CSV table of C-alpha atoms and ligand atoms in Angstrom, one decimal:
chain,number,residue,atom,x,y,z
A,1,MET,CA,-21.6,-1.9,10.8
A,2,ALA,CA,-21.6,1.0,8.1
A,3,LYS,CA,-23.8,0.6,5.5
A,4,PHE,CA,-21.8,0.3,2.1
A,5,ARG,CA,-23.0,3.1,-0.2
A,6,ARG,CA,-20.2,2.6,-3.1
A,7,ILE,CA,-17.4,0.2,-3.5
A,8,GLY,CA,-14.4,0.1,-6.0
A,9,VAL,CA,-13.1,-2.4,-8.4
A,10,LEU,CA,-9.7,-2.4,-9.6
A,11,THR,CA,-7.4,-5.0,-11.7
A,12,SER,CA,-3.6,-4.9,-10.8
A,13,GLY,CA,-0.3,-6.6,-11.5
A,14,GLY,CA,-0.1,-8.8,-14.5
A,15,ASP,CA,-3.3,-8.8,-16.7
A,16,ALA,CA,-5.2,-12.3,-17.0
A,17,PRO,CA,-8.1,-13.4,-19.4
A,18,GLY,CA,-11.2,-13.4,-17.3
A,19,MET,CA,-10.2,-10.3,-15.3
A,20,ASN,CA,-13.2,-8.5,-17.2
A,21,ALA,CA,-15.5,-11.1,-16.6
A,22,ALA,CA,-14.8,-10.7,-12.5
A,23,VAL,CA,-15.2,-7.1,-12.9
A,24,ARG,CA,-18.3,-7.6,-14.7
A,25,ALA,CA,-19.7,-9.8,-11.9
A,26,VAL,CA,-18.6,-7.4,-9.2
A,27,THR,CA,-20.3,-4.5,-10.8
A,28,ARG,CA,-23.6,-6.4,-11.4
A,29,THR,CA,-23.7,-8.2,-8.0
A,30,ALA,CA,-23.1,-4.7,-6.1
A,31,ILE,CA,-25.6,-2.9,-8.4
A,32,GLN,CA,-28.1,-5.7,-7.7
A,33,CYS,CA,-27.3,-5.2,-4.0
A,34,GLY,CA,-28.2,-1.4,-4.2
A,35,VAL,CA,-24.5,-0.4,-3.9
A,36,GLU,CA,-22.8,1.9,-6.4
A,37,VAL,CA,-19.7,0.7,-8.1
A,38,MET,CA,-16.5,2.8,-9.1
A,39,GLY,CA,-14.3,1.4,-11.6
A,40,ILE,CA,-10.8,2.3,-11.0
A,41,TYR,CA,-8.4,2.5,-13.7
A,42,GLU,CA,-4.7,1.3,-14.0
A,43,GLY,CA,-4.9,-0.6,-10.7
A,44,TYR,CA,-3.8,1.2,-7.4
A,45,LYS,CA,-2.3,4.1,-9.5
A,46,GLY,CA,-5.8,4.9,-10.3
A,47,LEU,CA,-6.7,5.4,-6.6
A,48,ILE,CA,-3.7,7.8,-6.3
A,49,TYR,CA,-4.5,9.8,-9.2
A,50,GLU,CA,-8.3,9.7,-9.0
A,51,ASN,CA,-8.8,7.9,-12.5
A,52,MET,CA,-12.0,6.2,-11.9
A,53,LYS,CA,-15.6,6.2,-13.5
A,54,LEU,CA,-19.0,5.3,-11.7
A,55,PHE,CA,-20.2,2.1,-13.5
A,56,SER,CA,-23.5,1.1,-14.7
A,57,ASN,CA,-24.7,-2.4,-15.5
A,58,ARG,CA,-24.0,-1.2,-19.3
A,59,ASP,CA,-20.4,-0.2,-18.6
A,60,VAL,CA,-19.6,-3.9,-18.2
A,61,SER,CA,-21.8,-5.0,-21.3
A,62,ASN,CA,-19.9,-7.0,-23.9
A,63,ILE,CA,-16.8,-7.5,-21.9
A,64,ILE,CA,-17.3,-11.2,-20.5
A,65,ASN,CA,-15.8,-12.7,-23.6
A,66,ILE,CA,-12.9,-10.0,-23.9
A,67,GLY,CA,-9.0,-10.7,-22.9
A,68,GLY,CA,-7.0,-8.2,-20.9
A,69,THR,CA,-8.7,-5.8,-18.6
A,70,LEU,CA,-10.7,-2.9,-19.5
A,71,LEU,CA,-9.9,-1.2,-16.4
A,72,TYR,CA,-6.2,-1.6,-17.4
A,73,SER,CA,-3.4,-2.4,-15.1
A,74,ASP,CA,-0.3,-0.9,-13.7
A,75,ARG,CA,2.5,-1.7,-11.5
A,76,CYS,CA,2.3,1.2,-9.2
A,77,LEU,CA,5.5,1.6,-7.0
A,78,GLU,CA,4.3,4.9,-5.4
A,79,PHE,CA,1.5,3.0,-3.8
A,80,LYS,CA,4.1,0.9,-1.8
A,81,THR,CA,5.0,4.2,0.1
A,82,GLU,CA,3.1,5.6,2.8
A,83,GLU,CA,2.6,8.9,1.1
A,84,GLY,CA,1.1,7.1,-1.8
A,85,MET,CA,-1.1,5.0,0.4
A,86,GLN,CA,-2.5,8.2,2.0
A,87,LYS,CA,-3.3,9.8,-1.3
A,88,ALA,CA,-5.2,6.5,-2.2
A,89,ILE,CA,-7.3,6.5,1.1
A,90,GLU,CA,-8.0,10.2,0.7
A,91,THR,CA,-9.4,9.5,-2.9
A,92,CYS,CA,-11.7,6.7,-1.3
A,93,ARG,CA,-12.8,9.0,1.3
A,94,LYS,CA,-13.5,11.9,-1.2
A,95,ASN,CA,-15.4,9.6,-3.7
A,96,GLN,CA,-17.3,7.8,-0.7
A,97,ILE,CA,-15.7,4.5,-1.9
A,98,ASP,CA,-16.4,2.4,1.4
A,99,GLY,CA,-14.6,-0.8,0.3
A,100,ILE,CA,-12.6,-2.4,-2.4
A,101,VAL,CA,-12.5,-5.5,-4.7
A,102,ALA,CA,-9.0,-5.8,-5.9
A,103,ILE,CA,-8.3,-8.4,-8.8
A,104,GLY,CA,-4.5,-9.6,-9.1
A,105,GLY,CA,-1.8,-11.6,-7.8
A,106,ASP,CA,0.2,-11.6,-4.4
A,107,GLY,CA,1.5,-8.0,-4.9
A,108,THR,CA,-2.0,-6.9,-5.3
A,109,PHE,CA,-3.1,-8.6,-2.1
A,110,ARG,CA,-0.5,-7.0,-0.2
A,111,GLY,CA,-1.9,-3.8,-1.2
A,112,ALA,CA,-5.5,-4.9,-0.2
A,113,THR,CA,-4.1,-5.9,3.3
A,114,ASP,CA,-2.5,-2.1,3.6
A,115,LEU,CA,-5.7,-0.5,2.5
A,116,THR,CA,-7.9,-2.6,5.0
A,117,ALA,CA,-5.4,-1.8,7.8
A,118,ARG,CA,-6.1,1.9,7.0
A,119,GLY,CA,-9.8,1.7,7.1
A,120,ILE,CA,-11.0,0.7,3.4
A,121,PRO,CA,-12.0,-3.0,3.8
A,122,THR,CA,-10.6,-4.7,0.8
A,123,ILE,CA,-11.1,-8.5,-0.7
A,124,GLY,CA,-8.9,-9.9,-3.2
A,125,ILE,CA,-9.7,-12.0,-6.2
A,126,PRO,CA,-6.9,-14.1,-7.6
A,127,GLY,CA,-6.2,-13.1,-11.1
A,128,THR,CA,-3.0,-14.5,-12.8
A,129,ILE,CA,-2.4,-16.9,-15.5
A,130,ASP,CA,0.7,-18.7,-13.6
A,131,ASN,CA,-1.9,-20.1,-11.0
A,132,ASP,CA,1.1,-19.1,-8.6
A,133,ILE,CA,-1.0,-18.4,-5.5
A,134,THR,CA,-0.6,-21.4,-3.2
A,135,SER,CA,-3.8,-21.0,-1.0
A,136,THR,CA,-6.2,-21.2,-4.1
A,137,ASP,CA,-6.6,-24.3,-6.3
A,138,TYR,CA,-7.2,-22.0,-9.3
A,139,SER,CA,-6.6,-18.4,-10.3
A,140,ILE,CA,-8.5,-16.5,-13.2
A,141,GLY,CA,-6.6,-16.9,-16.6
A,142,PHE,CA,-4.8,-20.2,-15.9
A,143,ASP,CA,-7.1,-22.2,-18.1
A,144,THR,CA,-7.2,-19.8,-21.1
A,145,ALA,CA,-3.3,-19.4,-21.1
A,146,MET,CA,-3.0,-23.0,-21.1
A,147,ASN,CA,-5.4,-23.6,-23.9
A,148,THR,CA,-3.4,-20.8,-25.7
A,149,VAL,CA,-0.2,-22.7,-24.9
A,150,ILE,CA,-1.6,-26.1,-26.3
A,151,GLU,CA,-2.9,-24.4,-29.2
A,152,MET,CA,0.6,-23.0,-30.4
A,153,VAL,CA,2.5,-26.2,-29.5
A,154,ASP,CA,0.2,-28.3,-31.5
A,155,ARG,CA,1.1,-26.2,-34.5
A,156,LEU,CA,4.8,-26.8,-33.6
A,157,ARG,CA,4.3,-30.5,-33.4
A,158,ASP,CA,2.9,-30.7,-37.0
A,159,THR,CA,5.8,-29.5,-38.4
A,160,CYS,CA,8.3,-31.2,-35.9
A,161,GLU,CA,6.5,-34.3,-37.4
A,162,SER,CA,7.0,-33.3,-41.0
A,163,HIS,CA,10.8,-32.7,-40.5
A,164,ALA,CA,11.7,-35.1,-37.8
A,165,ARG,CA,12.5,-32.4,-35.2
A,166,CYS,CA,12.5,-31.3,-31.7
A,167,ASN,CA,11.1,-28.1,-30.3
A,168,VAL,CA,11.9,-26.6,-27.1
A,169,VAL,CA,9.2,-24.3,-25.8
A,170,GLU,CA,9.5,-22.0,-22.9
A,171,VAL,CA,6.1,-20.9,-21.4
A,172,MET,CA,5.2,-18.2,-18.9
A,173,GLY,CA,5.4,-19.0,-15.0
A,174,ARG,CA,8.0,-17.0,-13.2
A,175,ASN,CA,7.4,-18.4,-9.8
A,176,ALA,CA,5.5,-21.7,-10.6
A,177,GLY,CA,5.7,-24.4,-13.0
A,178,TYR,CA,2.0,-25.3,-13.4
A,179,ILE,CA,1.5,-24.0,-16.9
A,180,ALA,CA,4.4,-26.1,-18.1
A,181,LEU,CA,3.5,-29.1,-16.1
A,182,GLU,CA,-0.2,-29.4,-17.4
A,183,THR,CA,0.3,-28.2,-20.9
A,184,GLY,CA,3.4,-30.5,-21.0
A,185,ILE,CA,1.0,-33.4,-20.3
A,186,ALA,CA,-1.6,-32.1,-22.8
A,187,VAL,CA,0.9,-31.7,-25.7
A,188,GLY,CA,2.4,-35.2,-25.0
A,189,ALA,CA,5.8,-33.4,-24.0
A,190,SER,CA,9.0,-35.6,-24.1
A,191,ALA,CA,10.3,-33.5,-21.0
A,192,ILE,CA,9.1,-30.9,-18.8
A,193,VAL,CA,11.3,-28.8,-17.0
A,194,THR,CA,10.4,-26.7,-13.9
A,195,ARG,CA,11.7,-25.4,-10.7
A,196,GLU,CA,9.8,-27.6,-8.5
A,197,ILE,CA,11.2,-30.8,-9.5
A,198,PRO,CA,14.9,-31.4,-10.1
A,199,PHE,CA,15.5,-32.1,-13.7
A,200,ASP,CA,17.7,-34.9,-15.0
A,201,GLU,CA,18.9,-33.8,-18.2
A,202,ALA,CA,21.0,-37.0,-18.9
A,203,LYS,CA,18.0,-39.2,-18.3
A,204,ALA,CA,15.7,-36.9,-20.4
A,205,ILE,CA,18.2,-37.0,-23.4
A,206,GLN,CA,18.7,-40.7,-23.1
A,207,LYS,CA,14.8,-41.1,-23.3
A,208,ILE,CA,14.7,-38.9,-26.4
A,209,LYS,CA,17.5,-41.0,-28.1
A,210,GLU,CA,15.3,-44.2,-27.1
A,211,SER,CA,12.1,-42.7,-28.4
A,212,LYS,CA,13.8,-41.8,-31.7
A,213,ALA,CA,15.3,-45.3,-32.2
A,214,SER,CA,11.7,-46.6,-31.8
A,215,GLY,CA,10.5,-44.4,-34.7
A,216,LYS,CA,9.3,-41.2,-33.0
A,217,ARG,CA,9.8,-38.3,-35.3
A,218,ASN,CA,8.3,-35.2,-33.3
A,219,PHE,CA,9.7,-34.2,-29.9
A,220,ILE,CA,8.5,-31.3,-27.8
A,221,VAL,CA,10.1,-30.1,-24.5
A,222,ILE,CA,8.3,-27.7,-22.3
A,223,VAL,CA,10.3,-25.4,-20.0
A,224,ALA,CA,8.7,-23.0,-17.5
A,225,GLU,CA,10.1,-19.4,-17.6
A,226,GLY,CA,11.2,-19.6,-14.0
A,227,VAL,CA,14.1,-21.9,-14.7
A,228,PRO,CA,16.8,-19.4,-15.4
A,229,ASP,CA,19.0,-19.3,-18.5
A,230,PHE,CA,18.2,-22.9,-19.6
A,231,ALA,CA,15.5,-23.3,-22.5
A,232,GLU,CA,17.8,-22.1,-25.2
A,233,GLY,CA,21.0,-23.8,-24.1
A,234,PHE,CA,19.1,-27.0,-23.6
A,235,ALA,CA,17.7,-26.9,-27.1
A,236,LYS,CA,21.2,-26.8,-28.3
A,237,ARG,CA,22.5,-29.7,-26.2
A,238,ILE,CA,19.5,-31.9,-27.4
A,239,GLN,CA,20.6,-31.4,-30.8
A,240,GLU,CA,24.1,-32.0,-30.3
A,241,GLU,CA,23.5,-35.2,-28.3
A,242,THR,CA,20.8,-36.7,-30.2
A,243,GLY,CA,21.4,-35.6,-33.7
A,244,ILE,CA,17.8,-34.2,-33.9
A,245,GLU,CA,17.5,-31.0,-35.4
A,246,THR,CA,16.0,-28.6,-32.4
A,247,LYS,CA,14.6,-25.3,-32.5
A,248,PHE,CA,13.7,-23.1,-29.7
A,249,ALA,CA,10.4,-21.0,-29.3
A,250,ARG,CA,9.5,-18.6,-26.3
A,251,LEU,CA,5.8,-18.0,-26.2
A,252,ALA,CA,5.9,-15.1,-23.7
A,253,HIS,CA,3.0,-12.6,-23.7
A,254,VAL,CA,1.1,-14.4,-26.5
A,255,VAL,CA,0.0,-16.6,-23.7
A,256,ARG,CA,-1.4,-13.7,-21.6
A,257,GLY,CA,-3.9,-12.3,-24.0
A,258,GLY,CA,-7.1,-13.9,-25.7
A,259,ASN,CA,-10.7,-14.6,-25.0
A,260,PRO,CA,-11.4,-16.2,-21.8
A,261,SER,CA,-12.3,-19.9,-21.8
A,262,LEU,CA,-15.5,-21.2,-20.2
A,263,ARG,CA,-13.7,-22.1,-17.0
A,264,ASP,CA,-12.2,-18.5,-16.6
A,265,ARG,CA,-15.4,-16.6,-17.3
A,266,LEU,CA,-17.2,-19.0,-14.8
A,267,THR,CA,-14.5,-18.9,-12.1
A,268,ALA,CA,-14.4,-15.1,-12.5
A,269,SER,CA,-18.2,-14.7,-12.3
A,270,ARG,CA,-18.4,-16.8,-9.1
A,271,MET,CA,-15.5,-15.1,-7.5
A,272,GLY,CA,-16.7,-11.7,-8.5
A,273,GLU,CA,-20.1,-12.2,-7.1
A,274,ALA,CA,-18.6,-13.8,-3.7
A,275,ALA,CA,-16.2,-10.9,-3.2
A,276,VAL,CA,-19.0,-8.4,-3.1
A,277,LYS,CA,-21.2,-10.4,-0.7
A,278,LEU,CA,-18.3,-10.9,1.6
A,279,LEU,CA,-17.4,-7.1,1.4
A,280,LEU,CA,-21.1,-6.1,2.2
A,281,ASP,CA,-21.4,-8.7,4.8
A,282,GLY,CA,-18.7,-6.8,6.9
A,283,LYS,CA,-15.8,-9.1,6.0
A,284,SER,CA,-12.3,-7.7,4.8
A,285,ASN,CA,-8.7,-8.8,4.1
A,286,LEU,CA,-9.9,-11.9,2.4
A,287,ILE,CA,-8.8,-13.9,-0.7
A,288,VAL,CA,-11.7,-15.4,-2.5
A,289,ARG,CA,-10.3,-18.8,-3.6
A,290,GLU,CA,-11.4,-22.2,-5.0
A,291,ARG,CA,-10.8,-25.2,-2.9
A,292,ASP,CA,-12.2,-28.7,-4.3
A,293,SER,CA,-14.4,-27.0,-6.7
A,294,LYS,CA,-15.8,-24.8,-4.1
A,295,ILE,CA,-15.7,-20.8,-3.8
A,296,CYS,CA,-14.5,-20.1,-0.2
A,297,THR,CA,-12.1,-17.8,1.5
A,298,ILE,CA,-8.9,-17.6,3.4
A,299,ASP,CA,-7.2,-14.5,5.4
A,300,ILE,CA,-4.9,-12.6,3.0
A,301,THR,CA,-2.0,-12.7,5.4
A,302,LEU,CA,-2.6,-16.4,6.3
A,303,GLY,CA,-2.7,-17.1,2.5
A,304,GLN,CA,0.8,-15.2,2.1
A,305,MET,CA,2.5,-17.1,4.8
A,306,ILE,CA,1.4,-20.3,3.2
A,307,ASP,CA,2.7,-19.0,-0.3
A,308,ARG,CA,5.9,-18.1,1.3
A,309,MET,CA,6.2,-21.3,2.9
A,310,TYR,CA,5.6,-23.2,-0.3
A,311,LYS,CA,8.0,-21.1,-2.0
A,312,GLY,CA,10.8,-21.2,0.6
A,313,THR,CA,10.7,-17.3,1.0
A,314,LEU,CA,9.6,-17.0,4.8
A,315,LYS,CA,11.2,-14.2,6.6
A,316,ASP,CA,12.5,-14.0,10.0
A,317,HIS,CA,9.2,-13.5,12.4
A,318,ASP,CA,6.7,-14.4,9.8
A,319,LEU,CA,5.2,-17.0,12.0
A,320,ASP,CA,5.4,-15.5,15.0
A,321,ASN,CA,1.7,-14.7,15.5
A,322,TYR,CA,0.8,-18.4,14.6
A,323,SER,CA,0.3,-21.2,17.0
A,324,GLU,CA,2.2,-24.7,16.8
A,325,ALA,CA,-0.9,-26.0,15.5
A,326,GLU,CA,-1.7,-23.5,12.8
A,327,ILE,CA,2.0,-23.9,11.7
A,328,GLU,CA,1.6,-27.6,11.5
A,329,GLU,CA,-1.8,-27.1,9.3
A,330,MET,CA,0.1,-24.7,7.0
A,331,LYS,CA,3.0,-27.4,6.7
A,332,ALA,CA,0.6,-30.2,5.7
A,333,PHE,CA,-1.0,-27.6,3.2
A,334,CYS,CA,2.2,-27.1,1.5
A,335,LYS,CA,3.1,-30.8,1.5
A,336,MET,CA,-0.2,-31.6,-0.2
A,337,ARG,CA,0.4,-28.9,-2.8
A,338,ALA,CA,4.0,-30.3,-3.4
A,339,ASP,CA,2.6,-34.0,-3.3
A,340,GLU,CA,0.0,-32.9,-6.0
A,341,PHE,CA,2.7,-31.3,-8.2
A,342,ALA,CA,4.9,-34.4,-7.9
A,343,GLU,CA,2.3,-36.7,-8.6
A,344,LEU,CA,1.2,-35.1,-11.8
A,345,TYR,CA,5.0,-34.8,-12.9
A,346,ASN,CA,5.3,-38.4,-12.5
A,347,THR,CA,2.3,-39.1,-14.6
A,348,ALA,CA,4.2,-37.0,-17.3
A,349,ASP,CA,7.0,-38.9,-16.8
A,350,VAL,CA,5.3,-42.3,-17.2
A,351,ILE,CA,3.6,-41.6,-20.4
A,352,SER,CA,6.1,-39.6,-22.4
A,353,HIS,CA,8.0,-42.7,-23.8
B,1,ADP,P1,0.6,-9.2,-8.9
B,1,ADP,O1,-0.4,-8.7,-8.0
B,1,ADP,O2,0.4,-9.9,-10.1
B,1,ADP,O3,1.7,-10.2,-8.0
B,1,ADP,P2,2.6,-7.2,-8.6
B,1,ADP,O4,3.5,-7.8,-7.6
B,1,ADP,O5,3.3,-6.1,-9.6
B,1,ADP,O6,1.6,-8.1,-9.4
B,1,ADP,O7,1.8,-6.2,-7.6
B,1,ADP,C1,0.5,-5.2,-8.0
B,1,ADP,C2,0.6,-3.9,-7.5
B,1,ADP,O8,0.2,-4.2,-6.1
B,1,ADP,C3,1.9,-3.0,-7.4
B,1,ADP,O9,2.2,-2.6,-8.6
B,1,ADP,C4,1.7,-2.2,-6.1
B,1,ADP,O10,1.0,-1.1,-6.6
B,1,ADP,C5,0.9,-3.1,-5.2
B,1,ADP,N1,1.9,-3.8,-4.2
B,1,ADP,C6,2.7,-4.8,-4.6
B,1,ADP,N2,3.4,-5.1,-3.4
B,1,ADP,C7,3.0,-4.3,-2.5
B,1,ADP,C8,3.3,-4.1,-1.1
B,1,ADP,N3,4.2,-4.8,-0.4
B,1,ADP,N4,2.5,-3.0,-0.3
B,1,ADP,C9,1.5,-2.3,-1.0
B,1,ADP,N5,1.2,-2.4,-2.3
B,1,ADP,C10,2.0,-3.5,-3.0
């Protein structure tokens, strides 16, 4: 096996608090192993346009506590073309980059597979606040984002209580309702609306009316961004049907920034170290993931198929290369995820009276 002289690290797709902690861990682990590290700026774009810098331990000092990504991020469409990909490969060869750690989401992992297939072994680290990568229990940024949501919503609750109001709050999560579900429980929401679970609007409104009749003054409703054209209209309908003055708030990108929580710094550090060790051990096309609090891996392509199965976006022939037994295992995994979600949703329902 070729000895690694230098690896690259990049962050791509939507940024997430804790990405810097991962970059720091990747850099320091590699240097500790006698391997140089090239920090690649603006995701895959930096590979195409050779925007990069050789990192020392000091280049990643004082960043473990900072949100965003010091490597910057970019959604680089050119990288999806064969020409762009070839330019990226040439840049790697020219700069003696023997392998890459790519921190990001689903799209980032697809790019990682493309690089691996063209001779640059790549390992992915899940970094996205939405926690929408089915194969991992956890992705970097999720905890910080949720802590920001509960801080913001606690403030809204104070003023709702003073004025006997309701506030409908839309939170991020384009493809997954995890932020809405978990923060909904944590803020004591009267209702949680996600794409994963059919929402019974009449029942929710009835419940709000009953709680009001029993003396409740403040009402919080959390809606995941992935439920299209819903939150604002729902706020109007609550007001009309319950007589409770109802405001609407979209937290949007405020939830993407901020200093990473302990959970995110710790997970990012563990995943960063693991990714480098895997790469130097000759492994590639893997996602570093967390399962039952342990850091382990899954093949990127298999991870993507599980993701598509869970989200109902499988394409024809996606599963052609998998055996019956493997497909059954994937289905069981998706069912477990869906059951976990439903169980938590039920908890929210039980305690929201
Ligand atoms: P995320 O990684 O958060 O899902 P994106 O979907 O925007 O974010 O993907 C990040 C980047 O990964 C894209 O800008 C592009 O450079 C690269 N990428 C996305 N999809 C593919 C693909 N199918 N093939 C190669 N590269 C891709």
